């Protein structure tokens, strides 16, 4: 630890209770990593603010000492977002997890960033409401806003960027702004809300987030549809979307992933390429949608379709889907999770998944394919040994091929996990000269490059 | 015209056909105004580019001569957005109105900015598709993206920002970027798409826009519901939204506005506070939604409900609604249109409209109230004489009171028309220190302040 850090910690102690400023080895180690295969790196100090004012004080001191600050939620990121490669402060939001206000009749809730999506939904349920963005992890709302997370229901309810109406943000110099308002729409000012969502801690620390929430649907029907080939399953998805059936969830789980699900969640699902589906609506409309969907899947050799109308069975199905990454992790002790995350226009999806399958076979990698296929987003899950150079080379080769396939067809290198450090090498290719615009914005809002430096975009302008 | 302008025009002529560079008095006058009450101001020259490359050449030359450039669609803006108060170039996009690509099965269409929404929809209809954002004017898609426009269907389909997936943009220095991709969602890079939408020509000129489009709904039912008081009508809207009925349109039209509609559109609607509604969906679901809505409006003394299931009658109803502003304009020759545009959380809407009504009565101003009430957005339409100082003072007083009421309750000064020059005075109050962030972004992306200067945000940093 250098002298600047030491001086800064002393100054922090004048503003924040000493027991919320930690250099304890275990605490440091907990903040050195995320859930990905990326190499850990220690922060110098972990600080646990309790209020927006404290976050602002910490940023002012960090700015004065030019010490990096990495906001930290639960560490469930998948591309190294929260790993402090430049050391400095890991700002842990676990003590800021209040629900600030529920405006039930406006379908709005304001929370602090440290609350998790499951904690929030437990509270919202009392009001007949729910928040639909549901990434695999029980992530914090702050982390989900920082990566522009999405999930199984985004095909109907949208992604974080669609559901965050306002944020209170502490900037690099400690000043505090709001990025939106409580209005459902606005053409006032430049749209900072969308810019800060998905900024991965590089533009500011979120201290309050106002979310749009929804009434729990009157009727819900979930289904599991099994197919003979993954191609048939994906083509069925495309047909359902093109028929305009307003589906709430449509998830692909391939055979290796069904095997992991069965082992981990004690289910007994047929080991076949499977779609997990859900419909939300009124009773009559839902019946008509479901019967139309039934007709369509028959055209694609659907061998079995099983409906779950009971809440308990439905929850079991979706828990199994959500726990899939953990099923892989627990099924492969000593290995680390690596997940691809491209998203393409829907007509390119079947080809992309076929291509990924072929690449897995060719490279002899044991991976599962799952995805939010209604959005054109799919993942290959691999359990790897990061210290095995041959395996790492094959894994990187796979990721490279998958990303190149997507970028050539108008897609993106990351549909929902974000850039972190894992997707930085594709930023120039994906965004072209727009990357320079992003870098200029980063530079003007964080001139000392202290906010999660060298993640997402570089803080120093590249010659493009 | 000063020497710099003269030199610049000569240089423009080396790149652009001379007949597409105009200083003709009529052409200049056409580009000096919009549809609002704001004072006209002439550009020095109007240029009609045909390609992105030409737009880039024009920007490079303008940048070199430090001459302002105002992008111009059809001039249907309502807050002076396209009026070139600093003179220079009015860049008219009427020759760039091609449909570049229709990706029917991806529900995507790429257009040049000069195409109007009606022209686009006429073409999309051949594919069973439609684009749902429908401001009152038959505006250009470029203009709609520049103001983040919305309309009667935004309660279901979202606003421009929700429906633009990618844009090709020419920046101040002539460089060309893309702001998004064809993927339905992305967590790659900073989100420039949302930032440029609604930027009112201050950050760049849009040269191609990729839109999300929708399948024409299987079944559509429209309705007109009359109420005894405007309060009852608004409370019915709030109840319908809170019941979670997935409504596609829900528009309020007050008595004076119904009178204008009847005169202009040769309709014979009862002169009562009225809701225009529409439902999109499958047959069974729609029946259930409509019957639930019927029950709800009965609770609010709905005196008459009339359904329009025939396409022709339905179109007549919505044409009448869309032509409302023109009905006012044609009904008041010699006067100019002034429209308020606040948007509030839905629970504040009834109070806001009551307050606006009281202010109209107190100030003795003859205004109509209409609105996209499902979004919490409403307008007061006034036909004014801008050169009558007493009337202008009362009008400004009304606008001020309406905006203050909204801002105090978490709303915005403009739900869909944008800032232009008319709402600049509220930017500091609405956005606080966030305005400085907007100004920094403007400054770093347009350092010479040539892109629609002194609109929306100032190009020079304010001391806040």
mmCIF file of C-alpha atoms in Angstrom, chain A residues 103 105-107 147-148 150-151 159 161-162 171 175-178 181-192 194-196 198-200 202-203 218 241-242 282-285 288-289 343-348 372 375 377 409-419 427 430-431 433-434 437-438 440-441 444-445 456-457, chain B residues 103 105-107 147-148 150-151 159 161-162 171 175-178 181-192 194-196 198-200 202-203 218 241-242 282-285 288-289 343-348 372 375 377 409-419 427 430-431 433-434 437-438 440-441 444-445 456-457:
data_model
loop_
_atom_site.group_PDB
_atom_site.id
_atom_site.type_symbol
_atom_site.label_atom_id
_atom_site.label_comp_id
_atom_site.label_asym_id
_atom_site.label_seq_id
_atom_site.Cartn_x
_atom_site.Cartn_y
_atom_site.Cartn_z
ATOM 1 C CA UNK A 103 -45.573 4.470 -5.207
ATOM 2 C CA UNK A 105 -50.515 3.308 -7.838
ATOM 3 C CA UNK A 106 -47.822 4.831 -10.053
ATOM 4 C CA UNK A 107 -46.170 1.422 -10.487
ATOM 5 C CA UNK A 147 -24.562 -3.734 -16.561
ATOM 6 C CA UNK A 148 -27.965 -3.063 -18.181
ATOM 7 C CA UNK A 150 -31.939 -8.433 -18.586
ATOM 8 C CA UNK A 151 -33.380 -11.906 -18.173
ATOM 9 C CA UNK A 159 -34.386 -4.750 -20.007
ATOM 10 C CA UNK A 161 -32.747 0.409 -19.538
ATOM 11 C CA UNK A 162 -36.488 0.127 -20.221
ATOM 12 C CA UNK A 171 -20.163 11.655 -10.079
ATOM 13 C CA UNK A 175 -21.441 15.954 -7.050
ATOM 14 C CA UNK A 176 -24.902 14.390 -7.018
ATOM 15 C CA UNK A 177 -27.276 14.359 -9.981
ATOM 16 C CA UNK A 178 -30.560 12.816 -11.068
ATOM 17 C CA UNK A 181 -37.765 11.999 -13.490
ATOM 18 C CA UNK A 182 -40.877 10.169 -12.336
ATOM 19 C CA UNK A 183 -42.688 10.865 -15.619
ATOM 20 C CA UNK A 184 -43.358 7.889 -17.910
ATOM 21 C CA UNK A 185 -41.757 9.761 -20.787
ATOM 22 C CA UNK A 186 -39.782 12.959 -21.281
ATOM 23 C CA UNK A 187 -38.184 14.942 -24.090
ATOM 24 C CA UNK A 188 -36.425 17.302 -21.665
ATOM 25 C CA UNK A 189 -32.643 17.620 -21.729
ATOM 26 C CA UNK A 190 -30.210 15.028 -23.019
ATOM 27 C CA UNK A 191 -31.128 11.478 -21.984
ATOM 28 C CA UNK A 192 -28.630 10.736 -19.208
ATOM 29 C CA UNK A 194 -29.914 5.584 -20.742
ATOM 30 C CA UNK A 195 -26.280 6.677 -20.804
ATOM 31 C CA UNK A 196 -25.603 5.884 -17.134
ATOM 32 C CA UNK A 198 -24.907 0.036 -18.496
ATOM 33 C CA UNK A 199 -21.964 2.341 -17.710
ATOM 34 C CA UNK A 200 -20.492 -0.316 -15.400
ATOM 35 C CA UNK A 202 -17.243 4.108 -15.149
ATOM 36 C CA UNK A 203 -19.345 7.306 -15.036
ATOM 37 C CA UNK A 218 -54.098 -12.114 -13.570
ATOM 38 C CA UNK A 241 -42.450 -14.453 -32.415
ATOM 39 C CA UNK A 242 -43.353 -13.837 -36.033
ATOM 40 C CA UNK A 282 -56.342 -12.490 -19.002
ATOM 41 C CA UNK A 283 -57.876 -15.949 -18.972
ATOM 42 C CA UNK A 284 -59.568 -15.912 -22.367
ATOM 43 C CA UNK A 285 -56.724 -14.247 -24.248
ATOM 44 C CA UNK A 288 -56.212 -18.445 -27.350
ATOM 45 C CA UNK A 289 -52.466 -17.624 -27.262
ATOM 46 C CA UNK A 343 -27.296 -11.221 -29.303
ATOM 47 C CA UNK A 344 -28.397 -11.144 -32.946
ATOM 48 C CA UNK A 345 -31.409 -10.202 -35.051
ATOM 49 C CA UNK A 346 -33.919 -12.999 -34.599
ATOM 50 C CA UNK A 347 -33.608 -14.338 -38.168
ATOM 51 C CA UNK A 348 -29.900 -14.953 -37.558
ATOM 52 C CA UNK A 372 -33.198 -15.770 -23.906
ATOM 53 C CA UNK A 375 -34.487 -11.511 -27.746
ATOM 54 C CA UNK A 377 -29.634 -13.664 -27.091
ATOM 55 C CA UNK A 409 -24.656 -10.154 -38.862
ATOM 56 C CA UNK A 410 -25.553 -6.900 -37.118
ATOM 57 C CA UNK A 411 -25.388 -8.357 -33.609
ATOM 58 C CA UNK A 412 -23.567 -7.360 -30.450
ATOM 59 C CA UNK A 413 -20.727 -9.021 -28.516
ATOM 60 C CA UNK A 414 -22.730 -8.794 -25.280
ATOM 61 C CA UNK A 415 -26.496 -8.920 -24.990
ATOM 62 C CA UNK A 416 -26.728 -8.534 -21.222
ATOM 63 C CA UNK A 417 -23.547 -9.347 -19.279
ATOM 64 C CA UNK A 418 -21.664 -6.221 -20.253
ATOM 65 C CA UNK A 419 -18.105 -5.471 -21.323
ATOM 66 C CA UNK A 427 -15.406 -2.628 -28.677
ATOM 67 C CA UNK A 430 -18.393 -3.304 -32.833
ATOM 68 C CA UNK A 431 -18.646 0.455 -32.369
ATOM 69 C CA UNK A 433 -15.695 5.629 -34.489
ATOM 70 C CA UNK A 434 -18.542 5.664 -31.960
ATOM 71 C CA UNK A 437 -17.456 9.390 -28.742
ATOM 72 C CA UNK A 438 -17.814 7.076 -25.734
ATOM 73 C CA UNK A 440 -14.752 11.521 -24.980
ATOM 74 C CA UNK A 441 -17.797 11.264 -22.715
ATOM 75 C CA UNK A 444 -15.065 14.739 -19.781
ATOM 76 C CA UNK A 445 -17.117 13.196 -16.922
ATOM 77 C CA UNK A 456 -15.790 -0.833 -20.616
ATOM 78 C CA UNK A 457 -14.164 2.100 -22.432
ATOM 79 C CA UNK B 103 -36.132 -6.820 -42.598
ATOM 80 C CA UNK B 105 -39.043 -11.149 -40.308
ATOM 81 C CA UNK B 106 -36.811 -9.249 -37.886
ATOM 82 C CA UNK B 107 -39.480 -6.543 -37.488
ATOM 83 C CA UNK B 147 -37.330 15.264 -30.455
ATOM 84 C CA UNK B 148 -37.929 11.783 -29.001
ATOM 85 C CA UNK B 150 -44.354 9.870 -29.014
ATOM 86 C CA UNK B 151 -48.089 9.724 -29.643
ATOM 87 C CA UNK B 159 -41.803 6.260 -27.588
ATOM 88 C CA UNK B 161 -36.359 6.062 -27.780
ATOM 89 C CA UNK B 162 -37.932 2.619 -27.308
ATOM 90 C CA UNK B 171 -21.022 14.390 -36.088
ATOM 91 C CA UNK B 175 -17.255 11.833 -39.015
ATOM 92 C CA UNK B 176 -19.888 9.127 -39.294
ATOM 93 C CA UNK B 177 -20.881 6.785 -36.462
ATOM 94 C CA UNK B 178 -23.508 4.195 -35.631
ATOM 95 C CA UNK B 181 -26.847 -2.393 -33.637
ATOM 96 C CA UNK B 182 -29.567 -4.650 -35.034
ATOM 97 C CA UNK B 183 -29.711 -6.707 -31.820
ATOM 98 C CA UNK B 184 -32.863 -6.399 -29.693
ATOM 99 C CA UNK B 185 -30.705 -5.631 -26.655
ATOM 100 C CA UNK B 186 -27.068 -4.911 -25.931
ATOM 101 C CA UNK B 187 -24.818 -4.185 -22.971
ATOM 102 C CA UNK B 188 -21.863 -3.258 -25.202
ATOM 103 C CA UNK B 189 -20.292 0.194 -24.935
ATOM 104 C CA UNK B 190 -21.975 3.305 -23.594
ATOM 105 C CA UNK B 191 -25.559 3.691 -24.814
ATOM 106 C CA UNK B 192 -25.257 6.394 -27.476
ATOM 107 C CA UNK B 194 -30.616 6.900 -26.218
ATOM 108 C CA UNK B 195 -28.354 9.926 -25.908
ATOM 109 C CA UNK B 196 -28.663 10.992 -29.557
ATOM 110 C CA UNK B 198 -34.006 13.587 -28.392
ATOM 111 C CA UNK B 199 -30.800 15.576 -28.924
ATOM 112 C CA UNK B 200 -32.674 17.972 -31.266
ATOM 113 C CA UNK B 202 -27.400 19.514 -31.160
ATOM 114 C CA UNK B 203 -25.098 16.451 -31.254
ATOM 115 C CA UNK B 218 -55.063 -9.471 -35.341
ATOM 116 C CA UNK B 241 -54.326 1.536 -16.015
ATOM 117 C CA UNK B 242 -54.257 0.347 -12.425
ATOM 118 C CA UNK B 282 -56.462 -11.661 -30.066
ATOM 119 C CA UNK B 283 -60.241 -11.924 -30.316
ATOM 120 C CA UNK B 284 -60.939 -13.659 -27.012
ATOM 121 C CA UNK B 285 -58.528 -11.609 -24.924
ATOM 122 C CA UNK B 288 -62.457 -9.806 -21.974
ATOM 123 C CA UNK B 289 -60.414 -6.570 -21.813
ATOM 124 C CA UNK B 343 -45.975 14.777 -18.169
ATOM 125 C CA UNK B 344 -46.472 13.571 -14.585
ATOM 126 C CA UNK B 345 -46.729 10.344 -12.625
ATOM 127 C CA UNK B 346 -50.188 8.954 -13.318
ATOM 128 C CA UNK B 347 -51.530 9.576 -9.783
ATOM 129 C CA UNK B 348 -50.806 13.307 -10.220
ATOM 130 C CA UNK B 372 -51.965 11.013 -24.047
ATOM 131 C CA UNK B 375 -48.599 8.175 -20.131
ATOM 132 C CA UNK B 377 -48.953 13.499 -20.603
ATOM 133 C CA UNK B 409 -44.589 16.517 -8.463
ATOM 134 C CA UNK B 410 -41.742 14.628 -10.120
ATOM 135 C CA UNK B 411 -42.875 15.403 -13.671
ATOM 136 C CA UNK B 412 -41.155 16.903 -16.690
ATOM 137 C CA UNK B 413 -41.629 20.212 -18.520
ATOM 138 C CA UNK B 414 -41.933 18.376 -21.834
ATOM 139 C CA UNK B 415 -43.309 14.892 -22.343
ATOM 140 C CA UNK B 416 -42.821 14.702 -26.100
ATOM 141 C CA UNK B 417 -42.407 18.038 -27.902
ATOM 142 C CA UNK B 418 -38.875 18.685 -26.710
ATOM 143 C CA UNK B 419 -37.024 21.734 -25.420
ATOM 144 C CA UNK B 427 -33.833 23.011 -17.824
ATOM 145 C CA UNK B 430 -35.719 20.281 -13.862
ATOM 146 C CA UNK B 431 -32.246 18.792 -14.196
ATOM 147 C CA UNK B 433 -26.501 19.720 -11.707
ATOM 148 C CA UNK B 434 -27.293 17.126 -14.395
ATOM 149 C CA UNK B 437 -23.247 16.998 -17.402
ATOM 150 C CA UNK B 438 -25.379 17.568 -20.519
ATOM 151 C CA UNK B 440 -20.128 18.962 -20.928
ATOM 152 C CA UNK B 441 -21.279 16.263 -23.360
ATOM 153 C CA UNK B 444 -16.941 17.752 -26.011
ATOM 154 C CA UNK B 445 -18.912 16.464 -29.023
ATOM 155 C CA UNK B 456 -31.844 22.363 -25.805
ATOM 156 C CA UNK B 457 -28.629 22.827 -23.802
#
